Amino acid sequence: VTCALPLLKHYLNVLRALNFYKKNSTKTLPDKKSIVLFLHMQPEASVNPLGGYFNDQLFVFDLILAALPNDMNVFVKEHPWQFETIGEDIHERSIDFYKYLIKDKRVNLVDRSITSDLLIKNAGIVMSTCGTVCWESILIGKPSIAFGWSWFTSCKSCFVVDSVEKLKKAIKQCRLITEEEVFKNRDEFISELEKRIIYGIHHPIYLRD
């Protein structure tokens, strides 16, 4: 009973949070004047340690609102694997977390059924702490903005920021850069990356007789 009651309470809180998200989300797609912020699953190495200070995704969100141009809005997409390992993410999401996101009328929660591919295709700018959605965006000729570090963030079409002023500048650059420039930056990055790749077996299971 000592263990069961807190666990049951947690399960109920998760269901409430999911229901709140569903009730307040939209299936409307973003457009070219929309920033799409893709949330990371937490806890996860991609935000801690790779995200640094930006493992706090509400901090990232606050920076975006502070830098948001007057003619743009924000769509926030929850990570599809969040809540899949109930208990591990006990402190990461709540109704209060989602309420904080929609306190500004310029912000929309995206229905969990909408795929990342579709959002990336329709977004004006893709943002994430340092998720691979930023690279997926670059692959189709669309620049992205990251706040942390990942293997692709040295690509010139991935703008890495750590302040409101840098974010404002990056948003302007993203809105001006052409698809052709993004493809050029992508190909140059891949070419440089290939020079540093070491091909080998990465798991001892493959070395068995």
Coordinates of N, CA, C and O in Angstrom, one line a residue, residues 27-99:
K27 N -5.4 20.5 -34.4 CA -4.9 19.8 -35.5 C -4.6 20.7 -36.7 O -4.3 20.3 -37.8
T28 N -4.8 22.0 -36.4 CA -4.4 23.0 -37.4 C -2.9 23.0 -37.7 O -2.2 23.0 -36.7
L29 N -2.5 23.0 -38.9 CA -1.1 23.0 -39.2 C -0.5 24.4 -39.2 O -1.2 25.4 -39.5
P30 N 0.8 24.5 -38.9 CA 1.5 25.7 -38.9 C 1.7 26.2 -40.4 O 1.4 25.4 -41.3
D31 N 2.1 27.5 -40.5 CA 2.4 28.0 -41.9 C 3.7 28.7 -41.8 O 4.5 28.5 -40.9
K32 N 4.1 29.4 -42.9 CA 5.4 30.0 -43.0 C 5.7 31.1 -42.0 O 6.8 31.5 -41.8
K33 N 4.6 31.5 -41.3 CA 4.8 32.5 -40.2 C 4.8 31.9 -38.9 O 4.5 32.5 -37.9
S34 N 5.0 30.6 -38.8 CA 4.9 29.8 -37.6 C 6.3 29.2 -37.2 O 7.0 28.7 -38.0
I35 N 6.6 29.3 -35.9 CA 7.7 28.6 -35.3 C 7.2 27.4 -34.7 O 6.2 27.4 -34.0
V36 N 7.8 26.2 -35.0 CA 7.4 25.0 -34.3 C 8.5 24.6 -33.4 O 9.6 24.3 -33.8
L37 N 8.1 24.5 -32.1 CA 9.1 24.1 -31.1 C 8.7 22.6 -30.8 O 7.7 22.3 -30.3
F38 N 9.7 21.8 -31.0 CA 9.6 20.3 -30.7 C 10.2 20.0 -29.4 O 11.4 20.2 -29.1
L39 N 9.3 19.6 -28.4 CA 9.8 19.3 -27.1 C 10.6 17.9 -27.1 O 10.3 17.0 -27.9
H40 N 11.5 17.8 -26.2 CA 12.3 16.6 -26.0 C 11.6 15.7 -25.0 O 10.9 16.2 -24.1
M41 N 11.7 14.4 -25.2 CA 11.4 13.5 -24.1 C 12.3 13.8 -22.9 O 13.5 14.0 -23.1
Q42 N 11.8 13.8 -21.7 CA 12.7 14.0 -20.5 C 12.3 12.9 -19.5 O 11.1 12.6 -19.3
P43 N 13.3 12.4 -18.7 CA 14.7 12.7 -18.8 C 15.4 12.0 -20.0 O 15.0 10.9 -20.4
E44 N 16.4 12.7 -20.6 CA 17.0 12.1 -21.8 C 18.4 12.9 -22.0 O 18.5 14.0 -21.7
A45 N 19.4 12.1 -22.5 CA 20.7 12.7 -22.6 C 20.8 13.9 -23.6 O 21.6 14.8 -23.5
S46 N 19.8 13.9 -24.5 CA 19.8 15.0 -25.5 C 19.5 16.4 -24.9 O 19.9 17.4 -25.5
V47 N 18.9 16.4 -23.7 CA 18.7 17.7 -23.1 C 19.6 17.8 -21.8 O 20.0 18.9 -21.5
N48 N 19.9 16.7 -21.2 CA 20.8 16.7 -20.1 C 21.8 15.5 -20.2 O 21.4 14.4 -19.9
P49 N 23.1 15.8 -20.6 CA 23.8 17.0 -20.6 C 23.9 17.9 -21.8 O 24.3 19.0 -21.8
L50 N 23.5 17.3 -23.0 CA 23.7 18.0 -24.3 C 23.1 19.4 -24.4 O 23.5 20.3 -25.1
G51 N 22.0 19.6 -23.7 CA 21.2 20.8 -23.8 C 21.8 21.9 -22.9 O 21.5 23.1 -23.0
G52 N 22.7 21.5 -21.9 CA 23.2 22.5 -21.0 C 22.1 23.2 -20.2 O 21.2 22.6 -19.7
Y53 N 22.2 24.5 -20.1 CA 21.1 25.3 -19.4 C 19.8 25.1 -20.0 O 18.7 25.2 -19.4
F54 N 19.8 24.7 -21.3 CA 18.5 24.6 -22.0 C 17.8 23.2 -21.9 O 16.9 22.9 -22.6
N55 N 18.3 22.4 -20.9 CA 17.5 21.2 -20.5 C 16.2 21.6 -19.9 O 15.3 20.9 -19.9
D56 N 16.1 22.9 -19.4 CA 14.9 23.5 -19.0 C 14.1 24.0 -20.2 O 14.4 25.1 -20.7
Q57 N 13.1 23.2 -20.7 CA 12.5 23.5 -21.9 C 11.5 24.7 -21.8 O 11.2 25.3 -22.8
L58 N 11.1 25.0 -20.6 CA 10.3 26.2 -20.4 C 11.2 27.5 -20.5 O 10.7 28.5 -20.9
F59 N 12.4 27.3 -20.2 CA 13.4 28.4 -20.4 C 13.6 28.7 -21.9 O 13.5 29.9 -22.3
V60 N 13.7 27.6 -22.7 CA 13.7 27.7 -24.1 C 12.5 28.4 -24.6 O 12.5 29.4 -25.5
F61 N 11.3 28.0 -24.1 CA 10.1 28.6 -24.5 C 10.0 30.1 -24.2 O 9.6 30.9 -25.1
D62 N 10.5 30.5 -23.1 CA 10.5 31.9 -22.7 C 11.3 32.7 -23.6 O 11.0 33.9 -24.0
L63 N 12.5 32.2 -24.0 CA 13.4 32.9 -24.9 C 12.7 33.1 -26.3 O 12.8 34.1 -26.9
I64 N 12.0 32.1 -26.7 CA 11.3 32.2 -28.0 C 10.2 33.3 -28.0 O 10.1 34.1 -28.9
L65 N 9.4 33.3 -26.9 CA 8.4 34.3 -26.8 C 9.0 35.7 -26.7 O 8.5 36.7 -27.3
A66 N 10.2 35.9 -26.0 CA 10.8 37.2 -25.9 C 11.4 37.6 -27.3 O 11.5 38.8 -27.5
A67 N 11.7 36.7 -28.1 CA 12.3 37.0 -29.4 C 11.3 37.0 -30.6 O 11.7 37.4 -31.7
L68 N 10.1 36.6 -30.3 CA 9.1 36.3 -31.4 C 8.8 37.6 -32.1 O 8.3 38.6 -31.5
P69 N 8.9 37.6 -33.5 CA 8.5 38.8 -34.2 C 7.0 39.0 -34.1 O 6.2 38.0 -33.9
N70 N 6.5 40.2 -34.4 CA 5.1 40.5 -34.2 C 4.2 39.7 -35.2 O 3.0 39.5 -34.9
D71 N 4.7 39.3 -36.3 CA 3.9 38.6 -37.3 C 4.0 37.1 -37.2 O 3.5 36.4 -38.1
M72 N 4.6 36.5 -36.2 CA 4.8 35.1 -36.1 C 4.1 34.5 -34.9 O 3.8 35.3 -33.9
N73 N 3.8 33.2 -34.9 CA 3.2 32.5 -33.8 C 4.0 31.3 -33.5 O 5.0 31.0 -34.2
V74 N 3.6 30.6 -32.5 CA 4.3 29.4 -32.0 C 3.4 28.2 -31.9 O 2.4 28.2 -31.3
F75 N 3.9 27.1 -32.5 CA 3.3 25.8 -32.3 C 4.2 24.9 -31.5 O 5.4 24.8 -31.8
V76 N 3.7 24.2 -30.4 CA 4.5 23.4 -29.6 C 4.1 21.9 -29.7 O 2.9 21.6 -29.5
K77 N 5.0 21.1 -30.1 CA 4.7 19.6 -30.3 C 5.3 18.8 -29.2 O 6.5 18.8 -29.0
E78 N 4.5 18.1 -28.4 CA 5.0 17.2 -27.4 C 5.7 16.0 -28.1 O 5.3 15.6 -29.2
H79 N 6.7 15.5 -27.4 CA 7.5 14.4 -27.9 C 6.6 13.1 -27.9 O 5.9 12.9 -26.9
P80 N 6.6 12.3 -28.9 CA 5.7 11.2 -29.0 C 5.9 10.1 -28.0 O 5.1 9.3 -27.6
W81 N 7.2 10.1 -27.4 CA 7.5 9.0 -26.4 C 7.4 9.5 -25.0 O 7.6 8.7 -24.1
Q82 N 7.0 10.8 -24.8 CA 6.8 11.2 -23.4 C 5.6 10.5 -22.9 O 4.6 10.3 -23.5
F83 N 5.7 10.0 -21.6 CA 4.7 9.3 -20.9 C 4.7 7.8 -21.3 O 3.9 7.0 -20.8
E84 N 5.6 7.4 -22.2 CA 5.7 6.0 -22.6 C 6.3 5.1 -21.5 O 6.0 3.9 -21.4
T85 N 7.2 5.7 -20.7 CA 7.8 5.0 -19.5 C 7.3 5.7 -18.3 O 8.1 6.5 -17.7
I86 N 6.1 5.4 -17.9 CA 5.5 6.2 -16.7 C 6.3 5.9 -15.5 O 6.5 4.7 -15.1
G87 N 6.6 6.9 -14.8 CA 7.4 6.8 -13.6 C 8.8 7.4 -13.8 O 9.3 8.1 -12.9
E88 N 9.4 7.1 -14.9 CA 10.7 7.7 -15.2 C 10.6 9.2 -15.4 O 11.5 9.9 -15.1
D89 N 9.5 9.6 -16.0 CA 9.3 11.0 -16.3 C 8.4 11.7 -15.3 O 7.7 12.7 -15.6
I90 N 8.4 11.3 -14.0 CA 7.5 11.7 -13.0 C 7.5 13.2 -12.8 O 6.5 13.9 -12.5
H91 N 8.7 13.9 -12.9 CA 8.8 15.3 -12.6 C 8.9 16.2 -13.9 O 9.1 17.4 -13.7
E92 N 8.7 15.6 -15.0 CA 8.9 16.4 -16.3 C 7.7 17.1 -16.9 O 7.9 18.1 -17.6
R93 N 6.6 16.5 -16.7 CA 5.4 17.1 -17.4 C 4.2 17.1 -16.3 O 4.1 16.3 -15.5
S94 N 3.4 18.1 -16.5 CA 2.2 18.2 -15.6 C 1.2 19.2 -16.3 O 1.5 19.8 -17.3
I95 N 0.0 19.3 -15.7 CA -1.0 20.2 -16.2 C -0.4 21.6 -16.2 O -0.5 22.4 -17.1
D96 N 0.3 21.9 -15.1 CA 0.9 23.3 -14.9 C 1.9 23.6 -16.0 O 2.0 24.7 -16.5
F97 N 2.7 22.5 -16.4 CA 3.6 22.7 -17.5 C 2.9 23.1 -18.8 O 3.3 24.1 -19.5
Y98 N 1.9 22.4 -19.1 CA 1.1 22.8 -20.4 C 0.4 24.1 -20.2 O 0.2 24.8 -21.2
K99 N -0.1 24.4 -19.0 CA -0.8 25.7 -18.8 C 0.2 26.8 -19.1 O -0.2 27.9 -19.6

